[in-house]
mmCIF file of C-alpha atoms in Angstrom:
data_model
loop_
_atom_site.group_PDB
_atom_site.id
_atom_site.type_symbol
_atom_site.label_atom_id
_atom_site.label_comp_id
_atom_site.label_asym_id
_atom_site.label_seq_id
_atom_site.Cartn_x
_atom_site.Cartn_y
_atom_site.Cartn_z
ATOM 1 C CA MET A 1 78.970 132.469 82.754
ATOM 2 C CA GLN A 2 81.850 130.347 83.805
ATOM 3 C CA GLU A 3 81.564 126.702 82.931
ATOM 4 C CA ARG A 4 81.335 124.522 85.992
ATOM 5 C CA ARG A 5 83.213 121.298 86.454
ATOM 6 C CA LYS A 6 80.838 118.354 86.268
ATOM 7 C CA PHE A 7 83.031 115.840 88.075
ATOM 8 C CA LYS A 8 85.102 116.012 91.191
ATOM 9 C CA LYS A 9 88.637 117.014 90.406
ATOM 10 C CA ARG A 10 90.875 113.992 90.602
ATOM 11 C CA PHE A 11 94.467 113.912 91.777
ATOM 12 C CA CYS A 12 97.223 111.539 90.891
ATOM 13 C CA LYS A 13 97.566 109.440 94.012
ATOM 14 C CA TYR A 14 101.151 108.574 93.190
ATOM 15 C CA CYS A 15 102.208 112.168 92.567
ATOM 16 C CA GLU A 16 100.918 113.187 95.975
ATOM 17 C CA ALA A 17 102.801 110.358 97.633
ATOM 18 C CA LYS A 18 105.884 111.244 95.505
ATOM 19 C CA ILE A 19 106.475 107.695 94.352
ATOM 20 C CA ASP A 20 109.470 107.159 92.064
ATOM 21 C CA LEU A 21 109.004 103.493 91.394
ATOM 22 C CA ILE A 22 106.031 101.179 91.622
ATOM 23 C CA ASP A 23 107.051 97.745 92.824
ATOM 24 C CA TYR A 24 105.334 94.946 90.926
ATOM 25 C CA LYS A 25 105.488 92.670 93.975
ATOM 26 C CA ASP A 26 103.465 95.087 96.092
ATOM 27 C CA ILE A 27 99.986 93.933 95.074
ATOM 28 C CA ALA A 28 98.180 96.020 97.678
ATOM 29 C CA GLN A 29 99.484 99.124 95.919
ATOM 30 C CA LEU A 30 98.548 97.843 92.465
ATOM 31 C CA LYS A 31 94.981 97.008 93.486
ATOM 32 C CA PHE A 32 94.057 100.685 93.284
ATOM 33 C CA SER A 33 94.536 100.612 89.513
ATOM 34 C CA LEU A 34 92.824 97.267 88.890
ATOM 35 C CA SER A 35 89.163 96.616 88.197
ATOM 36 C CA GLU A 36 87.442 93.729 89.952
ATOM 37 C CA ARG A 37 88.074 91.637 86.855
ATOM 38 C CA PHE A 38 91.752 92.527 87.021
ATOM 39 C CA LYS A 39 91.730 94.839 84.068
ATOM 40 C CA ILE A 40 93.930 97.918 84.185
ATOM 41 C CA MET A 41 91.739 100.888 85.123
ATOM 42 C CA PRO A 42 91.862 103.796 82.686
ATOM 43 C CA ARG A 43 93.388 107.098 83.632
ATOM 44 C CA ARG A 44 90.084 108.916 83.366
ATOM 45 C CA LEU A 45 88.701 106.857 86.247
ATOM 46 C CA THR A 46 91.673 106.666 88.585
ATOM 47 C CA GLY A 47 92.984 110.177 87.987
ATOM 48 C CA ASN A 48 96.571 108.999 87.601
ATOM 49 C CA CYS A 49 98.914 111.241 85.658
ATOM 50 C CA LYS A 50 100.397 109.881 82.450
ATOM 51 C CA HIS A 51 103.836 109.410 83.966
ATOM 52 C CA HIS A 52 102.547 107.249 86.800
ATOM 53 C CA GLN A 53 99.982 105.417 84.673
ATOM 54 C CA GLU A 54 102.840 104.172 82.510
ATOM 55 C CA MET A 55 104.649 102.895 85.580
ATOM 56 C CA VAL A 56 101.456 101.238 86.824
ATOM 57 C CA THR A 57 100.869 99.411 83.533
ATOM 58 C CA ILE A 58 104.423 98.099 83.504
ATOM 59 C CA ALA A 59 104.132 96.951 87.116
ATOM 60 C CA ILE A 60 100.785 95.238 86.489
ATOM 61 C CA LYS A 61 102.088 93.443 83.420
ATOM 62 C CA ARG A 62 105.113 92.218 85.353
ATOM 63 C CA ALA A 63 102.894 91.002 88.170
ATOM 64 C CA ARG A 64 100.812 89.112 85.607
ATOM 65 C CA GLN A 65 103.887 87.449 84.128
ATOM 66 C CA THR A 66 104.947 86.165 87.527
ATOM 67 C CA ALA A 67 101.453 84.822 88.362
ATOM 68 C CA LEU A 68 100.983 87.293 91.212
ATOM 69 C CA ILE A 69 97.742 88.569 89.661
ATOM 70 C CA PRO A 70 95.644 86.847 86.987
ATOM 71 C CA TYR A 71 95.466 87.881 83.339
ATOM 72 C CA ILE A 72 91.715 87.333 83.194
ATOM 73 C CA VAL A 73 88.902 86.360 85.509
ATOM 74 C CA ASP A 74 86.463 84.324 83.449
ATOM 75 C CA ARG A 75 83.311 82.354 84.099
ATOM 76 C CA LYS A 76 85.048 78.990 84.025
ATOM 77 C CA ASN A 77 86.621 79.329 87.450
ATOM 78 C CA VAL A 78 84.327 81.622 89.363
ATOM 79 C CA VAL A 79 85.666 82.912 92.648
ATOM 80 C CA GLU A 80 83.387 84.667 95.080
ATOM 81 C CA SER A 81 85.677 87.544 95.906
ATOM 82 C CA PRO A 82 88.581 87.646 93.461
ATOM 83 C CA LEU A 83 90.365 90.396 95.358
ATOM 84 C CA ASP A 84 90.704 88.163 98.399
ATOM 85 C CA MET A 85 92.245 85.462 96.255
ATOM 86 C CA ILE A 86 95.597 87.221 96.114
ATOM 87 C CA LYS A 87 97.171 88.101 99.381
ATOM 88 C CA MET B 1 127.918 97.016 87.441
ATOM 89 C CA ASN B 2 124.151 97.269 87.130
ATOM 90 C CA CYS B 3 121.423 96.722 89.676
ATOM 91 C CA TYR B 4 119.200 93.737 89.008
ATOM 92 C CA GLU B 5 116.376 91.971 90.717
ATOM 93 C CA THR B 6 115.397 88.404 89.893
ATOM 94 C CA LEU B 7 112.230 86.716 91.027
ATOM 95 C CA PHE B 8 111.801 82.985 90.556
ATOM 96 C CA VAL B 9 109.168 80.444 91.542
ATOM 97 C CA VAL B 10 110.110 76.931 92.641
ATOM 98 C CA LYS B 11 107.753 73.984 92.223
ATOM 99 C CA PRO B 12 105.552 73.333 95.272
ATOM 100 C CA THR B 13 105.863 69.546 95.036
ATOM 101 C CA LEU B 14 109.435 69.576 96.388
ATOM 102 C CA THR B 15 110.250 69.176 100.068
ATOM 103 C CA GLU B 16 111.528 72.142 102.086
ATOM 104 C CA GLU B 17 115.131 70.955 101.884
ATOM 105 C CA GLU B 18 114.925 70.520 98.139
ATOM 106 C CA ILE B 19 113.487 74.028 97.756
ATOM 107 C CA ALA B 20 116.318 75.430 99.890
ATOM 108 C CA SER B 21 118.868 73.561 97.772
ATOM 109 C CA GLN B 22 117.324 74.971 94.587
ATOM 110 C CA ILE B 23 117.634 78.508 95.970
ATOM 111 C CA THR B 24 121.268 77.991 96.948
ATOM 112 C CA LYS B 25 121.889 76.580 93.483
ATOM 113 C CA VAL B 26 120.737 79.838 91.907
ATOM 114 C CA LYS B 27 122.806 81.838 94.380
ATOM 115 C CA ASP B 28 125.851 79.719 93.548
ATOM 116 C CA VAL B 29 125.496 80.640 89.887
ATOM 117 C CA LEU B 30 125.572 84.307 90.856
ATOM 118 C CA THR B 31 128.617 83.987 93.090
ATOM 119 C CA LYS B 32 130.430 81.939 90.472
ATOM 120 C CA GLU B 33 129.828 84.650 87.884
ATOM 121 C CA GLY B 34 131.176 87.294 90.238
ATOM 122 C CA ALA B 35 127.933 89.044 91.098
ATOM 123 C CA GLU B 36 127.436 90.871 94.351
ATOM 124 C CA LEU B 37 124.335 89.585 96.146
ATOM 125 C CA VAL B 38 122.808 92.500 98.036
ATOM 126 C CA ALA B 39 119.695 90.997 99.552
ATOM 127 C CA THR B 40 117.343 88.016 99.444
ATOM 128 C CA GLN B 41 113.642 88.240 100.007
ATOM 129 C CA ASP B 42 111.742 85.072 100.781
ATOM 130 C CA MET B 43 108.101 85.510 99.838
ATOM 131 C CA GLY B 44 107.301 81.935 100.798
ATOM 132 C CA MET B 45 104.697 79.553 99.423
ATOM 133 C CA ARG B 46 101.963 81.476 97.626
ATOM 134 C CA LYS B 47 98.908 80.622 95.631
ATOM 135 C CA LEU B 48 99.444 81.301 91.925
ATOM 136 C CA ALA B 49 96.926 83.518 90.168
ATOM 137 C CA TYR B 50 96.626 80.947 87.396
ATOM 138 C CA PRO B 51 97.929 77.366 87.085
ATOM 139 C CA VAL B 52 101.472 77.082 85.747
ATOM 140 C CA GLU B 53 102.506 73.649 84.461
ATOM 141 C CA LYS B 54 99.545 72.218 86.429
ATOM 142 C CA ASN B 55 100.815 73.723 89.683
ATOM 143 C CA ASN B 56 98.462 75.830 91.772
ATOM 144 C CA ARG B 57 101.037 77.056 94.272
ATOM 145 C CA GLY B 58 104.660 78.079 94.158
ATOM 146 C CA TYR B 59 107.584 79.102 96.337
ATOM 147 C CA TYR B 60 108.591 82.696 95.577
ATOM 148 C CA THR B 61 112.093 84.038 96.111
ATOM 149 C CA VAL B 62 113.521 87.430 95.130
ATOM 150 C CA LEU B 63 117.248 88.115 94.748
ATOM 151 C CA TYR B 64 118.644 91.640 94.651
ATOM 152 C CA PHE B 65 122.142 91.791 93.194
ATOM 153 C CA LYS B 66 124.685 93.935 91.402
ATOM 154 C CA ALA B 67 126.361 92.381 88.385
ATOM 155 C CA ALA B 68 127.687 92.944 84.900
ATOM 156 C CA GLY B 69 125.213 92.527 82.072
ATOM 157 C CA ALA B 70 126.677 89.268 80.796
ATOM 158 C CA VAL B 71 125.829 87.500 84.042
ATOM 159 C CA ILE B 72 122.111 87.706 83.320
ATOM 160 C CA GLN B 73 122.417 85.534 80.231
ATOM 161 C CA GLU B 74 124.117 82.770 82.192
ATOM 162 C CA LEU B 75 121.671 83.101 85.101
ATOM 163 C CA GLU B 76 118.596 82.958 82.877
ATOM 164 C CA ARG B 77 120.021 80.014 80.954
ATOM 165 C CA ASN B 78 120.370 78.133 84.251
ATOM 166 C CA LEU B 79 116.873 79.112 85.351
ATOM 167 C CA ARG B 80 115.394 78.062 82.020
ATOM 168 C CA ASN B 81 117.112 74.672 82.039
ATOM 169 C CA ASN B 82 116.034 73.925 85.598
ATOM 170 C CA GLU B 83 112.785 71.984 85.496
ATOM 171 C CA ASP B 84 111.986 72.688 89.140
ATOM 172 C CA ILE B 85 111.682 76.406 88.462
ATOM 173 C CA ILE B 86 108.359 77.281 86.862
ATOM 174 C CA LYS B 87 108.615 81.074 86.536
ATOM 175 C CA PHE B 88 111.297 83.730 86.632
ATOM 176 C CA LEU B 89 111.590 87.430 85.898
ATOM 177 C CA THR B 90 114.614 89.718 85.900
ATOM 178 C CA VAL B 91 114.227 93.470 86.257
ATOM 179 C CA LYS B 92 117.010 95.993 85.670
ATOM 180 C CA TYR B 93 117.171 99.245 87.604
ATOM 181 C CA THR B 94 118.813 101.898 85.437
ATOM 182 C CA LYS B 95 117.656 105.393 86.298
ATOM 183 C CA GLN B 96 119.042 107.143 89.349
ATOM 184 C CA ARG B 97 115.666 107.259 91.067
ATOM 185 C CA GLU B 98 115.102 103.611 90.353
ATOM 186 C CA VAL B 99 118.493 102.714 91.808
ATOM 187 C CA ALA B 100 117.653 104.678 94.951
ATOM 188 C CA GLN B 101 114.448 102.669 95.225
ATOM 189 C CA PHE B 102 116.438 99.485 94.588
ATOM 190 C CA ASP B 103 118.612 100.268 97.601
ATOM 191 C CA LYS B 104 115.504 100.898 99.675
ATOM 192 C CA LEU B 105 113.851 97.643 98.597
ATOM 193 C CA ALA B 106 117.030 95.690 99.238
ATOM 194 C CA ALA B 107 117.378 97.288 102.666
ATOM 195 C CA ALA B 108 113.742 96.427 103.432
ATOM 196 C CA ALA B 109 114.357 92.839 102.362
ATOM 197 C CA ASN B 110 117.457 92.690 104.551
ATOM 198 C CA ARG B 111 115.534 94.105 107.478
ATOM 199 C CA GLY B 112 112.831 91.466 106.993
ATOM 200 C CA VAL B 113 115.491 88.780 107.232
ATOM 201 C CA SER B 114 117.078 90.316 110.279
ATOM 202 C CA GLN B 115 113.697 90.728 111.953
ATOM 203 C CA SER B 116 112.796 87.085 111.528
ATOM 204 C CA ALA B 117 116.285 86.176 112.744
ATOM 205 C CA LYS B 118 115.764 88.405 115.768
ATOM 206 C CA VAL B 119 112.427 86.742 116.517
ATOM 207 C CA GLU B 120 114.108 83.347 116.362
ATOM 208 C CA GLU B 121 116.886 84.551 118.611
ATOM 209 C CA ALA B 122 114.373 85.932 121.090
ATOM 210 C CA ALA B 123 112.528 82.598 121.076
ATOM 211 C CA LYS B 124 115.798 80.785 121.700
ATOM 212 C CA VAL B 125 116.678 83.096 124.574
ATOM 213 C CA GLN B 126 113.257 82.520 126.104
ATOM 214 C CA GLU B 127 113.654 78.765 125.803
ATOM 215 C CA GLU B 128 117.048 78.928 127.447
ATOM 216 C CA ALA B 129 115.623 81.031 130.246
ATOM 217 C CA LYS B 130 112.873 78.455 130.758
ATOM 218 C CA GLU B 131 115.389 75.621 130.909
ATOM 219 C CA ALA B 132 117.488 77.514 133.414
#
């Protein structure tokens, strides 16, 4: 008997859109690969291919350096909806 | 000549004129060093994701330019010594695909400028029409 796939097959969103470069200033695009605590989402959850995941990580780290997105969201400064904070 | 993009954040405590003068200062450094400024993107006053030097906001500007590698050293030295600039980041576009994207981004930035200019022009025309 053929083994059935347990999860839905995931596609690399960036491959389908044929994106060559991920701009670190475009936060709306980066949000897809960020958790609600602004951690970088793993490849197994987003379905990104390795090539694009590498570009995403670089873009996210650059955005962090320039204070466009936070490094951490901790309990000291609680915000109700952290994703609305950056716009 | 390489393609570069520099983002820098000016302190929010300055007045508008002072911010504008800071931006022209950075541009002057580039022109003095013989760099070719392709486009400027004004991201405006934004809230910072975390406080930087006790500032909660900052004025973001992005410069797209083509220059020799040695220019970056001089530019970053100027940015670092300037106390009114709290953050800066320079990105180099090397691969062919990246350079193509660089052109696109620069064109988009230019279009943004021209659009706002057009809006202003339209407003002026309307005002003139009203006066007439």
